[in-house]
Amino acid sequence: MNQYTNRVLEGLKARNAHESEYLQAATEIMDSIAPVFDKHPEYEKNGLLERFVEPERIVMFRVPWVDDEGKAQVNRGFRVQYNSAIGPYKGGLRLHPSVNLSILKFLGFEQVLKNSLTGLPIGGGKGGSDFDPKGKSDREVMAFCQSFMTELYRHIGADVDVPAGDIGTGAREIGYLYGQYKRITGLYEGVLTGKGLTYGGSLARTQATGYGLCYFVKNMVEANGKKIEGATIVVSGSGNVAIYANEKISQMGGKVVAMSDSNGYIYDANGIKLDVVKQIKEVERGRIKEYAARVPGSEYHEGCKGIWTVKCDIALPCATQNELDEAGAKALVANGCFAVGEGANMPSTLEATNLFLKNGVLFAPGKAANAGGVATSALEMSQNSMRLHWTFDEVDEKLKGIMTGIFEKCAAAAKEYGDQPTNYVVGANIAGFLKVAEAMMAQGNV
Ligand code: NDP
């Protein structure tokens, strides 16, 4: 780190001492982008970094709703509008009891760089609530979503801020949110992405993050003389990203032997049967444990962290932040894992990431590797603006091209600025940062 990045990071630590996830993301980013400032002294003169680390706006609000027993409930809603230098704010809405400002600031910060890497005109934001959709009836979820949008609608718009799904926010929630936005504003516009196909959604959006992750990992391993075909794969999580990462990596010739949820993991030496997982998770909204009861020869293990002890060539953490710690990373390295692709946002702790890099494990950081979701969301915005609907293959082809482009940008920046040409963490952070920095400089001190 140089003096400038160090000073800004120390300032952040002093002012946000209790926001551990945000400081974790900021530390990684500052560490990576430090070499840029030696080449660009004008950034420091213009206080660019001080502005870059600070969200443009944060909205926090009360979300009252009534449960099925007729009892009033209150949750907290958030929208972090981080940076709009290169386009309208764009980023998902997370619905999970753990949601707080630190988590949403870390996600928003990462989103700024991720969206820049896609090459598309989208700024960065993130939002959500500590509401837990798990175990709620459809009516309760609808009541919550309508109340949430009754405040959020005044802060968003097709050219202002375009939220999307994330953990806990799937097609059902996006539908309820969209209906309420339309009802209040009277506007039929592309204000949310991840919409259903009957009202403006894009084909391939559901698959995009998982598929995009596999396209990135394929580029990365092949650039380093390895291949996916014949590899044994572990995928954590069993939500949207995990399911479609499994689907695509299997089509590429990999064999997925383990998946998980927040209670535990399943192991199936014959290769996970994805249709069974889809039935349990997408249709029944059940627990991954049920897989072992339905598929003879498979096993269920209590506790989700044990999944990293399963021997594999490639690991794809696709569940949540900090799910892969140093102990998990050590187990993967000891078992000969040669590549890690982050489907989730910041699933590896700083210690785990450093351990992979030190041991020569090819490491695809989430902000680059999982950018296929937001890139396809931006394609959904384009289709909405043009009143057009592209085919699945058209969208998938564009996604493939975007992921290859992201990999090339990361590799080029790592080579130019880093001391390790395969350090794609440095590459992603620098490539993402430079475009936003140039746009901010051009727009003056705002
Ligand atoms: P989902 O809500 O669809 O799925 C999350 C999955 O992770 C669930 O299976 C959940 O299990 C599981 N999970 C949660 N915590 C843990 C844990 N500690 N260990 C193991 N499994 C766990 O979310 P998504 O698939 O959409 O998102 C997953 C990650 O990908 C998040 O980090 C998200 O920010 C990121 N992401 C998502 C994008 C998208 O397009 N959806 C785009 C880019 C990034 P359970 O059912 O028990 O909660």
PDB file of N, CA, C and O in Angstrom, residues 369-432:
ATOM      1  N   ALA A 369     -15.702 -12.561 -11.589  1.00  0.00           N
ATOM      2  CA  ALA A 369     -16.231 -13.861 -12.012  1.00  0.00           C
ATOM      3  C   ALA A 369     -17.751 -13.947 -11.939  1.00  0.00           C
ATOM      4  O   ALA A 369     -18.361 -14.718 -12.684  1.00  0.00           O
ATOM      5  N   ASN A 370     -18.377 -13.177 -11.021  1.00  0.00           N
ATOM      6  CA  ASN A 370     -19.843 -13.273 -10.952  1.00  0.00           C
ATOM      7  C   ASN A 370     -20.536 -12.079 -11.610  1.00  0.00           C
ATOM      8  O   ASN A 370     -21.743 -11.872 -11.427  1.00  0.00           O
ATOM      9  N   ALA A 371     -19.790 -11.332 -12.433  1.00  0.00           N
ATOM     10  CA  ALA A 371     -20.358 -10.129 -13.060  1.00  0.00           C
ATOM     11  C   ALA A 371     -21.352 -10.440 -14.179  1.00  0.00           C
ATOM     12  O   ALA A 371     -22.020  -9.541 -14.696  1.00  0.00           O
ATOM     13  N   GLY A 372     -21.468 -11.716 -14.544  1.00  0.00           N
ATOM     14  CA  GLY A 372     -22.395 -12.092 -15.617  1.00  0.00           C
ATOM     15  C   GLY A 372     -23.849 -11.780 -15.274  1.00  0.00           C
ATOM     16  O   GLY A 372     -24.657 -11.497 -16.167  1.00  0.00           O
ATOM     17  N   GLY A 373     -24.175 -11.820 -13.973  1.00  0.00           N
ATOM     18  CA  GLY A 373     -25.552 -11.542 -13.561  1.00  0.00           C
ATOM     19  C   GLY A 373     -25.912 -10.097 -13.840  1.00  0.00           C
ATOM     20  O   GLY A 373     -26.910  -9.796 -14.516  1.00  0.00           O
ATOM     21  N   VAL A 374     -25.069  -9.201 -13.361  1.00  0.00           N
ATOM     22  CA  VAL A 374     -25.394  -7.780 -13.553  1.00  0.00           C
ATOM     23  C   VAL A 374     -25.250  -7.388 -15.026  1.00  0.00           C
ATOM     24  O   VAL A 374     -26.000  -6.554 -15.537  1.00  0.00           O
ATOM     25  N   ALA A 375     -24.319  -8.026 -15.729  1.00  0.00           N
ATOM     26  CA  ALA A 375     -24.164  -7.717 -17.161  1.00  0.00           C
ATOM     27  C   ALA A 375     -25.452  -8.074 -17.910  1.00  0.00           C
ATOM     28  O   ALA A 375     -25.930  -7.311 -18.758  1.00  0.00           O
ATOM     29  N   THR A 376     -26.028  -9.217 -17.558  1.00  0.00           N
ATOM     30  CA  THR A 376     -27.264  -9.622 -18.232  1.00  0.00           C
ATOM     31  C   THR A 376     -28.435  -8.755 -17.778  1.00  0.00           C
ATOM     32  O   THR A 376     -29.367  -8.496 -18.536  1.00  0.00           O
ATOM     33  N   SER A 377     -28.362  -8.278 -16.552  1.00  0.00           N
ATOM     34  CA  SER A 377     -29.364  -7.303 -16.102  1.00  0.00           C
ATOM     35  C   SER A 377     -29.290  -6.053 -16.960  1.00  0.00           C
ATOM     36  O   SER A 377     -30.315  -5.457 -17.314  1.00  0.00           O
ATOM     37  N   ALA A 378     -28.070  -5.626 -17.281  1.00  0.00           N
ATOM     38  CA  ALA A 378     -27.923  -4.442 -18.145  1.00  0.00           C
ATOM     39  C   ALA A 378     -28.460  -4.754 -19.545  1.00  0.00           C
ATOM     40  O   ALA A 378     -29.036  -3.875 -20.195  1.00  0.00           O
ATOM     41  N   LEU A 379     -28.328  -5.991 -19.988  1.00  0.00           N
ATOM     42  CA  LEU A 379     -28.910  -6.370 -21.285  1.00  0.00           C
ATOM     43  C   LEU A 379     -30.439  -6.352 -21.201  1.00  0.00           C
ATOM     44  O   LEU A 379     -31.130  -6.016 -22.160  1.00  0.00           O
ATOM     45  N   GLU A 380     -30.959  -6.715 -20.028  1.00  0.00           N
ATOM     46  CA  GLU A 380     -32.416  -6.629 -19.824  1.00  0.00           C
ATOM     47  C   GLU A 380     -32.862  -5.160 -19.907  1.00  0.00           C
ATOM     48  O   GLU A 380     -33.888  -4.841 -20.533  1.00  0.00           O
ATOM     49  N   MET A 381     -32.084  -4.255 -19.328  1.00  0.00           N
ATOM     50  CA  MET A 381     -32.409  -2.820 -19.398  1.00  0.00           C
ATOM     51  C   MET A 381     -32.419  -2.352 -20.861  1.00  0.00           C
ATOM     52  O   MET A 381     -33.294  -1.586 -21.270  1.00  0.00           O
ATOM     53  N   SER A 382     -31.428  -2.818 -21.634  1.00  0.00           N
ATOM     54  CA  SER A 382     -31.366  -2.414 -23.052  1.00  0.00           C
ATOM     55  C   SER A 382     -32.611  -2.896 -23.788  1.00  0.00           C
ATOM     56  O   SER A 382     -33.216  -2.145 -24.559  1.00  0.00           O
ATOM     57  N   GLN A 383     -32.990  -4.151 -23.548  1.00  0.00           N
ATOM     58  CA  GLN A 383     -34.174  -4.692 -24.235  1.00  0.00           C
ATOM     59  C   GLN A 383     -35.427  -3.916 -23.843  1.00  0.00           C
ATOM     60  O   GLN A 383     -36.288  -3.636 -24.683  1.00  0.00           O
ATOM     61  N   ASN A 384     -35.537  -3.541 -22.553  1.00  0.00           N
ATOM     62  CA  ASN A 384     -36.701  -2.767 -22.103  1.00  0.00           C
ATOM     63  C   ASN A 384     -36.754  -1.407 -22.788  1.00  0.00           C
ATOM     64  O   ASN A 384     -37.806  -0.968 -23.247  1.00  0.00           O
ATOM     65  N   SER A 385     -35.594  -0.750 -22.884  1.00  0.00           N
ATOM     66  CA  SER A 385     -35.562   0.581 -23.515  1.00  0.00           C
ATOM     67  C   SER A 385     -35.893   0.495 -24.995  1.00  0.00           C
ATOM     68  O   SER A 385     -36.538   1.371 -25.548  1.00  0.00           O
ATOM     69  N   MET A 386     -35.444  -0.585 -25.627  1.00  0.00           N
ATOM     70  CA  MET A 386     -35.674  -0.735 -27.075  1.00  0.00           C
ATOM     71  C   MET A 386     -37.015  -1.400 -27.386  1.00  0.00           C
ATOM     72  O   MET A 386     -37.358  -1.570 -28.539  1.00  0.00           O
ATOM     73  N   ARG A 387     -37.728  -1.847 -26.347  1.00  0.00           N
ATOM     74  CA  ARG A 387     -38.975  -2.610 -26.536  1.00  0.00           C
ATOM     75  C   ARG A 387     -38.724  -3.838 -27.402  1.00  0.00           C
ATOM     76  O   ARG A 387     -39.456  -4.122 -28.343  1.00  0.00           O
ATOM     77  N   LEU A 388     -37.633  -4.537 -27.083  1.00  0.00           N
ATOM     78  CA  LEU A 388     -37.252  -5.725 -27.857  1.00  0.00           C
ATOM     79  C   LEU A 388     -37.096  -6.909 -26.917  1.00  0.00           C
ATOM     80  O   LEU A 388     -36.960  -6.747 -25.708  1.00  0.00           O
ATOM     81  N   HIS A 389     -37.055  -8.118 -27.500  1.00  0.00           N
ATOM     82  CA  HIS A 389     -36.868  -9.314 -26.694  1.00  0.00           C
ATOM     83  C   HIS A 389     -35.907 -10.228 -27.447  1.00  0.00           C
ATOM     84  O   HIS A 389     -36.232 -10.719 -28.512  1.00  0.00           O
ATOM     85  N   TRP A 390     -34.704 -10.392 -26.918  1.00  0.00           N
ATOM     86  CA  TRP A 390     -33.716 -11.234 -27.592  1.00  0.00           C
ATOM     87  C   TRP A 390     -33.923 -12.705 -27.240  1.00  0.00           C
ATOM     88  O   TRP A 390     -34.454 -13.036 -26.174  1.00  0.00           O
ATOM     89  N   THR A 391     -33.426 -13.599 -28.095  1.00  0.00           N
ATOM     90  CA  THR A 391     -33.544 -15.036 -27.816  1.00  0.00           C
ATOM     91  C   THR A 391     -32.530 -15.425 -26.735  1.00  0.00           C
ATOM     92  O   THR A 391     -31.573 -14.688 -26.466  1.00  0.00           O
ATOM     93  N   PHE A 392     -32.726 -16.625 -26.184  1.00  0.00           N
ATOM     94  CA  PHE A 392     -31.803 -17.140 -25.162  1.00  0.00           C
ATOM     95  C   PHE A 392     -30.376 -17.155 -25.714  1.00  0.00           C
ATOM     96  O   PHE A 392     -29.432 -16.704 -25.069  1.00  0.00           O
ATOM     97  N   ASP A 393     -30.234 -17.680 -26.940  1.00  0.00           N
ATOM     98  CA  ASP A 393     -28.885 -17.808 -27.507  1.00  0.00           C
ATOM     99  C   ASP A 393     -28.234 -16.454 -27.762  1.00  0.00           C
ATOM    100  O   ASP A 393     -27.025 -16.294 -27.583  1.00  0.00           O
ATOM    101  N   GLU A 394     -29.055 -15.469 -28.166  1.00  0.00           N
ATOM    102  CA  GLU A 394     -28.486 -14.126 -28.382  1.00  0.00           C
ATOM    103  C   GLU A 394     -27.912 -13.565 -27.070  1.00  0.00           C
ATOM    104  O   GLU A 394     -26.807 -13.023 -27.041  1.00  0.00           O
ATOM    105  N   VAL A 395     -28.690 -13.723 -25.988  1.00  0.00           N
ATOM    106  CA  VAL A 395     -28.232 -13.191 -24.698  1.00  0.00           C
ATOM    107  C   VAL A 395     -27.015 -13.979 -24.218  1.00  0.00           C
ATOM    108  O   VAL A 395     -26.006 -13.407 -23.761  1.00  0.00           O
ATOM    109  N   ASP A 396     -27.086 -15.301 -24.350  1.00  0.00           N
ATOM    110  CA  ASP A 396     -25.989 -16.160 -23.874  1.00  0.00           C
ATOM    111  C   ASP A 396     -24.690 -15.843 -24.625  1.00  0.00           C
ATOM    112  O   ASP A 396     -23.608 -15.808 -24.021  1.00  0.00           O
ATOM    113  N   GLU A 397     -24.800 -15.609 -25.919  1.00  0.00           N
ATOM    114  CA  GLU A 397     -23.607 -15.267 -26.708  1.00  0.00           C
ATOM    115  C   GLU A 397     -22.998 -13.952 -26.232  1.00  0.00           C
ATOM    116  O   GLU A 397     -21.784 -13.813 -26.108  1.00  0.00           O
ATOM    117  N   LYS A 398     -23.874 -12.965 -25.974  1.00  0.00           N
ATOM    118  CA  LYS A 398     -23.369 -11.671 -25.484  1.00  0.00           C
ATOM    119  C   LYS A 398     -22.687 -11.867 -24.122  1.00  0.00           C
ATOM    120  O   LYS A 398     -21.627 -11.303 -23.844  1.00  0.00           O
ATOM    121  N   LEU A 399     -23.324 -12.693 -23.272  1.00  0.00           N
ATOM    122  CA  LEU A 399     -22.767 -12.959 -21.942  1.00  0.00           C
ATOM    123  C   LEU A 399     -21.370 -13.575 -22.057  1.00  0.00           C
ATOM    124  O   LEU A 399     -20.429 -13.169 -21.361  1.00  0.00           O
ATOM    125  N   LYS A 400     -21.257 -14.545 -22.945  1.00  0.00           N
ATOM    126  CA  LYS A 400     -19.964 -15.213 -23.142  1.00  0.00           C
ATOM    127  C   LYS A 400     -18.892 -14.183 -23.538  1.00  0.00           C
ATOM    128  O   LYS A 400     -17.783 -14.171 -23.004  1.00  0.00           O
ATOM    129  N   GLY A 401     -19.272 -13.317 -24.479  1.00  0.00           N
ATOM    130  CA  GLY A 401     -18.328 -12.285 -24.952  1.00  0.00           C
ATOM    131  C   GLY A 401     -17.940 -11.336 -23.825  1.00  0.00           C
ATOM    132  O   GLY A 401     -16.774 -10.963 -23.674  1.00  0.00           O
ATOM    133  N   ILE A 402     -18.930 -10.967 -23.001  1.00  0.00           N
ATOM    134  CA  ILE A 402     -18.653 -10.035 -21.897  1.00  0.00           C
ATOM    135  C   ILE A 402     -17.696 -10.692 -20.886  1.00  0.00           C
ATOM    136  O   ILE A 402     -16.733 -10.072 -20.418  1.00  0.00           O
ATOM    137  N   MET A 403     -17.921 -11.970 -20.566  1.00  0.00           N
ATOM    138  CA  MET A 403     -17.068 -12.643 -19.574  1.00  0.00           C
ATOM    139  C   MET A 403     -15.646 -12.809 -20.085  1.00  0.00           C
ATOM    140  O   MET A 403     -14.682 -12.655 -19.321  1.00  0.00           O
ATOM    141  N   THR A 404     -15.519 -13.087 -21.380  1.00  0.00           N
ATOM    142  CA  THR A 404     -14.164 -13.179 -21.951  1.00  0.00           C
ATOM    143  C   THR A 404     -13.488 -11.808 -21.872  1.00  0.00           C
ATOM    144  O   THR A 404     -12.316 -11.700 -21.499  1.00  0.00           O
ATOM    145  N   GLY A 405     -14.276 -10.764 -22.183  1.00  0.00           N
ATOM    146  CA  GLY A 405     -13.735  -9.399 -22.109  1.00  0.00           C
ATOM    147  C   GLY A 405     -13.278  -9.069 -20.691  1.00  0.00           C
ATOM    148  O   GLY A 405     -12.211  -8.476 -20.490  1.00  0.00           O
ATOM    149  N   ILE A 406     -14.068  -9.464 -19.693  1.00  0.00           N
ATOM    150  CA  ILE A 406     -13.704  -9.172 -18.303  1.00  0.00           C
ATOM    151  C   ILE A 406     -12.408  -9.908 -17.940  1.00  0.00           C
ATOM    152  O   ILE A 406     -11.493  -9.333 -17.332  1.00  0.00           O
ATOM    153  N   PHE A 407     -12.335 -11.172 -18.351  1.00  0.00           N
ATOM    154  CA  PHE A 407     -11.115 -11.919 -18.030  1.00  0.00           C
ATOM    155  C   PHE A 407      -9.898 -11.240 -18.655  1.00  0.00           C
ATOM    156  O   PHE A 407      -8.856 -11.062 -18.001  1.00  0.00           O
ATOM    157  N   GLU A 408     -10.043 -10.824 -19.913  1.00  0.00           N
ATOM    158  CA  GLU A 408      -8.896 -10.194 -20.598  1.00  0.00           C
ATOM    159  C   GLU A 408      -8.483  -8.883 -19.924  1.00  0.00           C
ATOM    160  O   GLU A 408      -7.297  -8.595 -19.780  1.00  0.00           O
ATOM    161  N   LYS A 409      -9.496  -8.103 -19.467  1.00  0.00           N
ATOM    162  CA  LYS A 409      -9.170  -6.845 -18.776  1.00  0.00           C
ATOM    163  C   LYS A 409      -8.405  -7.129 -17.476  1.00  0.00           C
ATOM    164  O   LYS A 409      -7.436  -6.452 -17.140  1.00  0.00           O
ATOM    165  N   CYS A 410      -8.867  -8.149 -16.733  1.00  0.00           N
ATOM    166  CA  CYS A 410      -8.216  -8.487 -15.451  1.00  0.00           C
ATOM    167  C   CYS A 410      -6.784  -8.952 -15.706  1.00  0.00           C
ATOM    168  O   CYS A 410      -5.849  -8.561 -14.986  1.00  0.00           O
ATOM    169  N   ALA A 411      -6.626  -9.798 -16.722  1.00  0.00           N
ATOM    170  CA  ALA A 411      -5.295 -10.342 -17.007  1.00  0.00           C
ATOM    171  C   ALA A 411      -4.348  -9.222 -17.444  1.00  0.00           C
ATOM    172  O   ALA A 411      -3.190  -9.167 -17.006  1.00  0.00           O
ATOM    173  N   ALA A 412      -4.863  -8.307 -18.278  1.00  0.00           N
ATOM    174  CA  ALA A 412      -4.004  -7.225 -18.774  1.00  0.00           C
ATOM    175  C   ALA A 412      -3.582  -6.296 -17.633  1.00  0.00           C
ATOM    176  O   ALA A 412      -2.412  -5.903 -17.531  1.00  0.00           O
ATOM    177  N   ALA A 413      -4.546  -5.945 -16.753  1.00  0.00           N
ATOM    178  CA  ALA A 413      -4.209  -5.030 -15.652  1.00  0.00           C
ATOM    179  C   ALA A 413      -3.256  -5.704 -14.662  1.00  0.00           C
ATOM    180  O   ALA A 413      -2.343  -5.061 -14.125  1.00  0.00           O
ATOM    181  N   ALA A 414      -3.448  -7.013 -14.431  1.00  0.00           N
ATOM    182  CA  ALA A 414      -2.556  -7.733 -13.509  1.00  0.00           C
ATOM    183  C   ALA A 414      -1.132  -7.709 -14.061  1.00  0.00           C
ATOM    184  O   ALA A 414      -0.161  -7.524 -13.324  1.00  0.00           O
ATOM    185  N   LYS A 415      -1.032  -7.873 -15.359  1.00  0.00           N
ATOM    186  CA  LYS A 415       0.283  -7.904 -16.001  1.00  0.00           C
ATOM    187  C   LYS A 415       0.940  -6.517 -15.942  1.00  0.00           C
ATOM    188  O   LYS A 415       2.127  -6.398 -15.649  1.00  0.00           O
ATOM    189  N   GLU A 416       0.135  -5.475 -16.191  1.00  0.00           N
ATOM    190  CA  GLU A 416       0.709  -4.131 -16.236  1.00  0.00           C
ATOM    191  C   GLU A 416       1.099  -3.609 -14.848  1.00  0.00           C
ATOM    192  O   GLU A 416       2.140  -2.990 -14.673  1.00  0.00           O
ATOM    193  N   TYR A 417       0.247  -3.878 -13.842  1.00  0.00           N
ATOM    194  CA  TYR A 417       0.472  -3.240 -12.544  1.00  0.00           C
ATOM    195  C   TYR A 417       0.979  -4.181 -11.446  1.00  0.00           C
ATOM    196  O   TYR A 417       1.589  -3.740 -10.491  1.00  0.00           O
ATOM    197  N   GLY A 418       0.662  -5.479 -11.546  1.00  0.00           N
ATOM    198  CA  GLY A 418       0.941  -6.368 -10.421  1.00  0.00           C
ATOM    199  C   GLY A 418       2.333  -6.971 -10.508  1.00  0.00           C
ATOM    200  O   GLY A 418       2.991  -6.913 -11.534  1.00  0.00           O
ATOM    201  N   ASP A 419       2.776  -7.597  -9.402  1.00  0.00           N
ATOM    202  CA  ASP A 419       4.049  -8.301  -9.497  1.00  0.00           C
ATOM    203  C   ASP A 419       3.821  -9.778  -9.831  1.00  0.00           C
ATOM    204  O   ASP A 419       4.746 -10.534 -10.013  1.00  0.00           O
ATOM    205  N   GLN A 420       2.530 -10.167  -9.932  1.00  0.00           N
ATOM    206  CA  GLN A 420       2.166 -11.546 -10.284  1.00  0.00           C
ATOM    207  C   GLN A 420       1.180 -11.461 -11.448  1.00  0.00           C
ATOM    208  O   GLN A 420       0.050 -10.999 -11.268  1.00  0.00           O
ATOM    209  N   PRO A 421       1.550 -11.880 -12.660  1.00  0.00           N
ATOM    210  CA  PRO A 421       0.638 -11.714 -13.804  1.00  0.00           C
ATOM    211  C   PRO A 421      -0.660 -12.511 -13.701  1.00  0.00           C
ATOM    212  O   PRO A 421      -1.618 -12.211 -14.409  1.00  0.00           O
ATOM    213  N   THR A 422      -0.721 -13.499 -12.782  1.00  0.00           N
ATOM    214  CA  THR A 422      -1.979 -14.240 -12.638  1.00  0.00           C
ATOM    215  C   THR A 422      -2.750 -13.796 -11.388  1.00  0.00           C
ATOM    216  O   THR A 422      -3.664 -14.494 -10.952  1.00  0.00           O
ATOM    217  N   ASN A 423      -2.369 -12.654 -10.824  1.00  0.00           N
ATOM    218  CA  ASN A 423      -3.123 -12.157  -9.674  1.00  0.00           C
ATOM    219  C   ASN A 423      -4.343 -11.383 -10.196  1.00  0.00           C
ATOM    220  O   ASN A 423      -4.291 -10.172 -10.402  1.00  0.00           O
ATOM    221  N   TYR A 424      -5.442 -12.121 -10.390  1.00  0.00           N
ATOM    222  CA  TYR A 424      -6.641 -11.502 -10.973  1.00  0.00           C
ATOM    223  C   TYR A 424      -7.400 -10.647  -9.954  1.00  0.00           C
ATOM    224  O   TYR A 424      -8.313  -9.918 -10.322  1.00  0.00           O
ATOM    225  N   VAL A 425      -7.040 -10.736  -8.678  1.00  0.00           N
ATOM    226  CA  VAL A 425      -7.634  -9.849  -7.666  1.00  0.00           C
ATOM    227  C   VAL A 425      -7.148  -8.432  -7.948  1.00  0.00           C
ATOM    228  O   VAL A 425      -7.945  -7.491  -8.087  1.00  0.00           O
ATOM    229  N   VAL A 426      -5.834  -8.295  -8.073  1.00  0.00           N
ATOM    230  CA  VAL A 426      -5.252  -6.995  -8.415  1.00  0.00           C
ATOM    231  C   VAL A 426      -5.796  -6.537  -9.769  1.00  0.00           C
ATOM    232  O   VAL A 426      -6.217  -5.390  -9.948  1.00  0.00           O
ATOM    233  N   GLY A 427      -5.818  -7.452 -10.744  1.00  0.00           N
ATOM    234  CA  GLY A 427      -6.268  -7.120 -12.090  1.00  0.00           C
ATOM    235  C   GLY A 427      -7.696  -6.593 -12.100  1.00  0.00           C
ATOM    236  O   GLY A 427      -7.991  -5.562 -12.718  1.00  0.00           O
ATOM    237  N   ALA A 428      -8.599  -7.280 -11.385  1.00  0.00           N
ATOM    238  CA  ALA A 428     -10.015  -6.879 -11.372  1.00  0.00           C
ATOM    239  C   ALA A 428     -10.192  -5.527 -10.696  1.00  0.00           C
ATOM    240  O   ALA A 428     -10.907  -4.648 -11.185  1.00  0.00           O
ATOM    241  N   ASN A 429      -9.532  -5.350  -9.555  1.00  0.00           N
ATOM    242  CA  ASN A 429      -9.701  -4.097  -8.827  1.00  0.00           C
ATOM    243  C   ASN A 429      -9.174  -2.914  -9.638  1.00  0.00           C
ATOM    244  O   ASN A 429      -9.817  -1.865  -9.721  1.00  0.00           O
ATOM    245  N   ILE A 430      -8.016  -3.085 -10.253  1.00  0.00           N
ATOM    246  CA  ILE A 430      -7.429  -1.961 -10.999  1.00  0.00           C
ATOM    247  C   ILE A 430      -8.228  -1.673 -12.276  1.00  0.00           C
ATOM    248  O   ILE A 430      -8.566  -0.522 -12.566  1.00  0.00           O
ATOM    249  N   ALA A 431      -8.547  -2.712 -13.029  1.00  0.00           N
ATOM    250  CA  ALA A 431      -9.280  -2.485 -14.289  1.00  0.00           C
ATOM    251  C   ALA A 431     -10.633  -1.836 -13.997  1.00  0.00           C
ATOM    252  O   ALA A 431     -11.060  -0.909 -14.683  1.00  0.00           O
ATOM    253  N   GLY A 432     -11.320  -2.314 -12.962  1.00  0.00           N
ATOM    254  CA  GLY A 432     -12.617  -1.742 -12.597  1.00  0.00           C
ATOM    255  C   GLY A 432     -12.475  -0.303 -12.139  1.00  0.00           C
ATOM    256  O   GLY A 432     -13.262   0.578 -12.515  1.00  0.00           O
TER     257      GLY A 432
END
